[in-house]
Amino acid sequence: MLGEFPDEKTAERFFAVYDDILRRWPVPAEEGDIDTRFGPTRVRRCGAERGTPIVLLPGGRGTSLSWYPHIAELAQRHRIYAVDTIGEPGRSVQTAPLENPEDCADWLSEVLDGVLAGSGHEKAHLAGVSRGGWLSLNLASRNTERIAGVVTFEASGFGVIGRSFIWWSLGEIFRWFLPEWLLRLIASGDPGVRHILRPLLFAALKYRDQLPEMHLFGDDELASIDVPTRIVVAERSVIHDAREVAARLGSLSPHIRVEVVPKTTHGLSLERPELVTARILEAAQERHADAAD
């Protein structure tokens, strides 16, 4: 079973919106597909040649375009690779099923191989939001051969996603339809970003994804991560208890640092975009310094 749109018309509507938002990409970029055994994966490359490459993984149904508010600053210092996750709406085309977490790790590992081939770098930095964070940690707990470091924002895998998430999602959908002036009064972040991404989000809802369940990470898995890892969680998260995550991981591994961001929810990347950009750059710089030492 493969991820797909229900019909050609629905797909055309989605890609029309996708291409419209793509025109807002703030820096020159090149697009290409990396062949994996699960299908060709679309990657958008942009930015400086110097520094460790950064691979950006979006949240569920977010596509690589969800990173556009962060790209201008990130691309000034690093080569950036924004990925459309296989099995989700976007320009990647799934040709084989992802049946378990091992398959997810294999797919991302193959993407990193493609990103790094001919780049002059042996490793890349992973940054992921929500499902993208889970994908990053899932690979890092199995194989860090190609990973310089990891930073995640509201990554899944630390709590059971249930009714609280559903109610939060419904509230978020309501907010996305509010006028910008009102949204600015009741929500953090740039309301314009929500309005720009809104058509893509709703066009993506009709996509029929076929993805394995995001399992909860065990202590042994997380303790096995041997590269610098920063896990950023929202104080008011609806997918886990932020304080419990911090307490659990605080003594689990010397490689893992946890940050709880006050007064934020699972929409942390929208509510505090400047923090997300800053943490990615800080983490990449720290790893670059460690490599130089």
Coordinates of C-alpha atoms in Angstrom, one line a residue:
M1 CA 0.0 0.0 0.0
L2 CA 1.4 3.3 -1.1
G3 CA 0.7 6.9 -0.3
E4 CA -1.3 8.7 -3.0
F5 CA -4.0 11.2 -3.8
P6 CA -7.5 9.8 -4.3
D7 CA -7.6 11.1 -7.9
E8 CA -5.8 13.2 -10.5
K9 CA -7.9 16.3 -10.0
T10 CA -7.1 16.4 -6.2
A11 CA -3.4 15.9 -7.0
E12 CA -3.5 18.8 -9.5
R13 CA -5.1 21.1 -7.0
F14 CA -2.4 20.2 -4.4
F15 CA 0.5 20.8 -6.8
A16 CA -0.9 24.1 -8.0
V17 CA -0.9 25.3 -4.4
Y18 CA 2.5 23.7 -3.8
D19 CA 4.1 25.5 -6.9
D20 CA 2.5 28.8 -5.8
I21 CA 4.1 28.7 -2.4
L22 CA 7.4 27.4 -3.9
R23 CA 7.7 30.8 -5.7
R24 CA 8.0 32.4 -2.3
W25 CA 11.2 30.4 -1.5
P26 CA 13.5 33.3 -0.5
V27 CA 16.8 32.1 -2.0
P28 CA 17.9 30.5 -5.2
A29 CA 17.5 26.8 -5.1
E30 CA 18.0 23.6 -7.1
E31 CA 15.6 20.7 -7.0
G32 CA 16.4 17.1 -7.6
D33 CA 15.3 13.6 -6.8
I34 CA 17.4 11.1 -4.7
D35 CA 16.7 7.5 -5.7
T36 CA 15.8 5.2 -2.8
R37 CA 14.4 1.8 -2.7
F38 CA 11.1 3.3 -1.5
G39 CA 10.9 5.8 -4.4
P40 CA 12.5 9.0 -5.7
T41 CA 12.7 11.6 -2.9
R42 CA 12.5 15.3 -3.8
V43 CA 15.2 17.5 -2.2
R44 CA 15.5 21.2 -2.5
R45 CA 19.1 22.4 -2.2
C46 CA 20.1 26.0 -1.5
G47 CA 22.5 28.1 0.5
A48 CA 26.2 28.5 1.2
E49 CA 28.7 25.7 0.5
R50 CA 30.5 26.1 3.8
G51 CA 29.7 24.4 7.0
T52 CA 28.1 21.1 7.7
P53 CA 25.1 20.4 5.5
I54 CA 21.7 20.6 7.2
V55 CA 18.9 18.3 6.2
L56 CA 15.4 19.6 7.1
L57 CA 12.5 17.2 7.7
P58 CA 9.0 18.6 8.0
G59 CA 6.1 17.6 10.2
G60 CA 3.3 15.3 9.0
R61 CA 1.8 16.7 5.7
G62 CA 3.9 19.8 6.1
T63 CA 6.2 19.2 3.0
S64 CA 9.5 20.9 2.6
L65 CA 7.8 24.2 2.0
S66 CA 6.9 24.5 5.7
W67 CA 10.6 25.5 6.2
Y68 CA 10.4 28.6 4.0
P69 CA 10.2 31.1 6.9
H70 CA 13.6 29.8 8.2
I71 CA 15.5 29.4 4.9
A72 CA 16.9 32.8 4.3
E73 CA 18.8 32.9 7.6
L74 CA 19.8 29.2 7.6
A75 CA 21.1 29.4 4.0
Q76 CA 23.4 32.3 4.8
R77 CA 25.7 29.9 6.8
H78 CA 25.1 26.4 5.6
R79 CA 24.1 24.3 2.6
I80 CA 20.5 23.4 3.2
Y81 CA 18.6 20.4 1.9
A82 CA 14.8 20.5 2.4
V83 CA 13.1 17.1 2.0
D84 CA 9.6 16.1 0.9
T85 CA 9.1 13.0 3.1
I86 CA 8.3 9.8 1.2
G87 CA 4.8 8.5 1.7
E88 CA 3.5 12.0 2.4
P89 CA 2.1 14.7 0.1
G90 CA 4.8 16.4 -1.9
R91 CA 7.0 15.9 -4.9
S92 CA 8.5 12.6 -3.6
V93 CA 6.9 9.5 -5.3
Q94 CA 6.5 6.4 -3.1
T95 CA 7.0 3.1 -5.1
A96 CA 7.4 0.7 -2.2
P97 CA 5.8 0.6 1.3
L98 CA 7.4 1.7 4.5
E99 CA 6.3 -1.1 6.8
N100 CA 8.1 -0.4 10.0
P101 CA 10.6 1.9 11.7
E102 CA 13.5 0.0 10.2
D103 CA 12.2 0.9 6.7
C104 CA 11.9 4.6 7.8
A105 CA 15.5 4.6 8.9
D106 CA 16.7 2.9 5.7
W107 CA 14.9 5.5 3.6
L108 CA 16.4 8.5 5.5
S109 CA 19.8 6.8 5.4
E110 CA 19.6 6.5 1.7
V111 CA 18.6 10.2 1.4
L112 CA 21.6 11.2 3.4
D113 CA 23.8 9.1 1.2
G114 CA 22.4 11.0 -1.8
V115 CA 22.8 14.4 -0.2
L116 CA 26.4 13.8 0.8
A117 CA 27.6 12.1 -2.4
G118 CA 30.0 14.5 -4.0
S119 CA 29.5 17.2 -1.4
G120 CA 32.9 17.0 0.2
H121 CA 31.2 16.2 3.5
E122 CA 31.0 12.8 5.3
K123 CA 28.1 13.8 7.6
A124 CA 25.0 16.0 7.7
H125 CA 23.1 17.6 10.5
L126 CA 19.4 16.6 10.9
A127 CA 16.7 19.0 11.9
G128 CA 13.1 17.8 12.2
V129 CA 9.7 19.0 13.4
S130 CA 7.1 16.6 14.9
R131 CA 7.2 13.5 12.5
G132 CA 10.4 14.8 11.0
G133 CA 11.9 14.8 14.5
W134 CA 10.8 11.2 15.0
L135 CA 12.4 10.2 11.7
S136 CA 15.6 11.9 12.8
L137 CA 15.8 10.2 16.2
N138 CA 14.6 6.9 14.7
L139 CA 17.7 6.9 12.4
A140 CA 20.1 8.3 15.0
S141 CA 19.1 5.5 17.5
R142 CA 20.1 2.9 14.8
N143 CA 23.0 4.3 12.8
T144 CA 24.8 7.6 13.1
E145 CA 27.4 6.9 10.4
R146 CA 26.1 9.8 8.3
I147 CA 24.9 12.1 11.1
A148 CA 26.8 15.0 12.6
G149 CA 24.1 15.9 15.0
V150 CA 20.4 16.1 15.5
V151 CA 18.0 18.8 16.7
T152 CA 14.2 18.2 17.0
F153 CA 11.2 20.3 17.7
E154 CA 8.2 18.7 19.3
A155 CA 9.3 15.3 18.0
S156 CA 6.8 12.4 18.3
G157 CA 7.8 9.3 20.1
F158 CA 7.7 10.4 23.7
G159 CA 4.0 10.0 24.5
V160 CA 0.8 8.4 23.1
I161 CA -1.0 10.8 20.7
G162 CA -4.7 10.8 21.7
R163 CA -7.7 13.0 22.2
S164 CA -5.7 16.0 23.4
F165 CA -3.9 16.2 20.1
I166 CA -7.2 16.0 18.2
W167 CA -8.8 18.8 20.2
W168 CA -5.7 20.9 19.8
S169 CA -5.7 20.3 16.0
L170 CA -9.3 21.4 15.7
G171 CA -8.5 24.6 17.6
E172 CA -5.5 25.2 15.3
I173 CA -7.6 24.7 12.2
F174 CA -10.1 27.3 13.5
R175 CA -7.2 29.8 14.1
W176 CA -5.9 29.4 10.6
F177 CA -9.1 30.9 9.3
L178 CA -9.0 33.9 11.5
P179 CA -8.1 37.3 9.9
E180 CA -4.4 38.3 10.4
W181 CA -5.2 41.2 12.8
L182 CA -7.1 38.9 15.2
L183 CA -4.7 36.0 14.9
R184 CA -1.9 38.4 15.8
L185 CA -3.8 39.2 19.1
I186 CA -4.4 35.6 20.2
A187 CA -1.5 33.6 18.8
S188 CA 2.3 33.9 18.8
G189 CA 4.3 34.0 15.5
D190 CA 3.7 35.6 12.2
P191 CA 0.0 35.2 11.2
G192 CA 1.0 35.7 7.6
V193 CA 2.8 32.4 7.5
R194 CA -0.3 30.5 8.6
H195 CA -2.3 32.2 5.9
I196 CA 0.3 31.4 3.2
L197 CA 0.6 27.7 4.2
R198 CA -3.2 27.2 4.9
P199 CA -4.1 26.3 1.3
L200 CA -1.3 23.7 1.2
L201 CA -2.3 22.2 4.5
F202 CA -5.9 21.7 3.5
A203 CA -5.0 20.4 0.0
A204 CA -2.8 17.9 1.7
L205 CA -5.6 16.5 3.9
K206 CA -7.0 14.5 1.1
Y207 CA -3.7 12.6 0.6
R208 CA -4.0 8.9 1.6
D209 CA -0.7 8.2 3.4
Q210 CA 0.4 4.7 4.2
L211 CA 3.0 5.0 7.0
P212 CA 4.0 2.8 9.9
E213 CA 3.1 3.9 13.4
M214 CA 5.6 6.1 15.1
H215 CA 6.6 3.9 18.0
L216 CA 7.5 5.3 21.4
F217 CA 11.3 5.4 22.0
G218 CA 12.7 3.2 24.6
D219 CA 15.5 4.2 27.0
D220 CA 17.9 1.8 25.3
E221 CA 17.2 3.3 21.9
L222 CA 17.8 6.8 23.0
A223 CA 20.8 5.9 25.1
S224 CA 22.4 4.4 22.0
I225 CA 22.5 7.8 20.2
D226 CA 26.1 8.8 20.1
V227 CA 26.0 12.2 18.4
P228 CA 25.1 15.6 19.9
T229 CA 21.4 15.7 20.1
R230 CA 19.1 18.6 21.1
I231 CA 15.5 17.8 21.8
V232 CA 13.3 20.9 22.0
V233 CA 9.8 20.4 23.5
A234 CA 6.9 22.8 24.2
E235 CA 5.8 23.4 27.7
R236 CA 2.1 23.0 26.7
S237 CA 2.6 20.1 24.3
V238 CA -0.4 17.9 23.7
I239 CA 1.7 14.8 22.5
H240 CA 3.7 14.3 25.6
D241 CA 4.4 15.8 29.1
A242 CA 7.3 18.2 28.5
R243 CA 8.6 18.0 32.1
E244 CA 8.5 14.2 32.1
V245 CA 10.5 14.1 28.8
A246 CA 13.1 16.5 30.3
A247 CA 13.4 14.5 33.5
R248 CA 13.6 11.2 31.7
L249 CA 16.2 12.3 29.2
G250 CA 18.3 14.5 31.5
S251 CA 20.3 11.6 32.8
L252 CA 19.8 9.1 30.0
S253 CA 22.7 10.1 27.8
P254 CA 25.5 12.7 27.9
H255 CA 24.8 13.3 24.2
I256 CA 21.2 14.5 24.7
R257 CA 20.1 17.9 25.8
V258 CA 16.5 18.8 26.4
E259 CA 15.0 22.3 26.3
V260 CA 11.4 23.1 27.4
V261 CA 10.1 26.3 25.7
P262 CA 7.7 28.1 28.0
K263 CA 4.2 29.1 26.9
T264 CA 4.3 27.1 23.6
T265 CA 2.3 24.2 22.2
H266 CA 2.8 21.5 19.6
G267 CA 2.8 24.4 17.1
L268 CA 6.1 25.6 18.5
S269 CA 7.7 26.1 15.0
L270 CA 4.9 28.5 14.1
E271 CA 4.8 30.2 17.5
R272 CA 8.5 30.7 17.9
P273 CA 10.1 30.5 14.4
E274 CA 13.0 32.7 15.5
L275 CA 13.9 30.2 18.2
V276 CA 13.7 27.3 15.8
T277 CA 16.1 29.0 13.4
A278 CA 18.4 29.9 16.2
R279 CA 18.6 26.5 17.7
I280 CA 19.3 24.9 14.3
L281 CA 22.2 27.3 13.7
E282 CA 23.5 26.9 17.3
A283 CA 23.4 23.1 17.1
A284 CA 25.2 23.1 13.8
Q285 CA 27.8 25.5 15.0
E286 CA 28.5 23.5 18.1
R287 CA 29.0 20.4 16.1
H288 CA 31.2 22.2 13.6
A289 CA 33.4 23.4 16.6
D290 CA 33.5 20.0 18.0
A291 CA 34.7 18.6 14.7
A292 CA 37.4 21.3 14.5
D293 CA 38.7 20.4 18.0

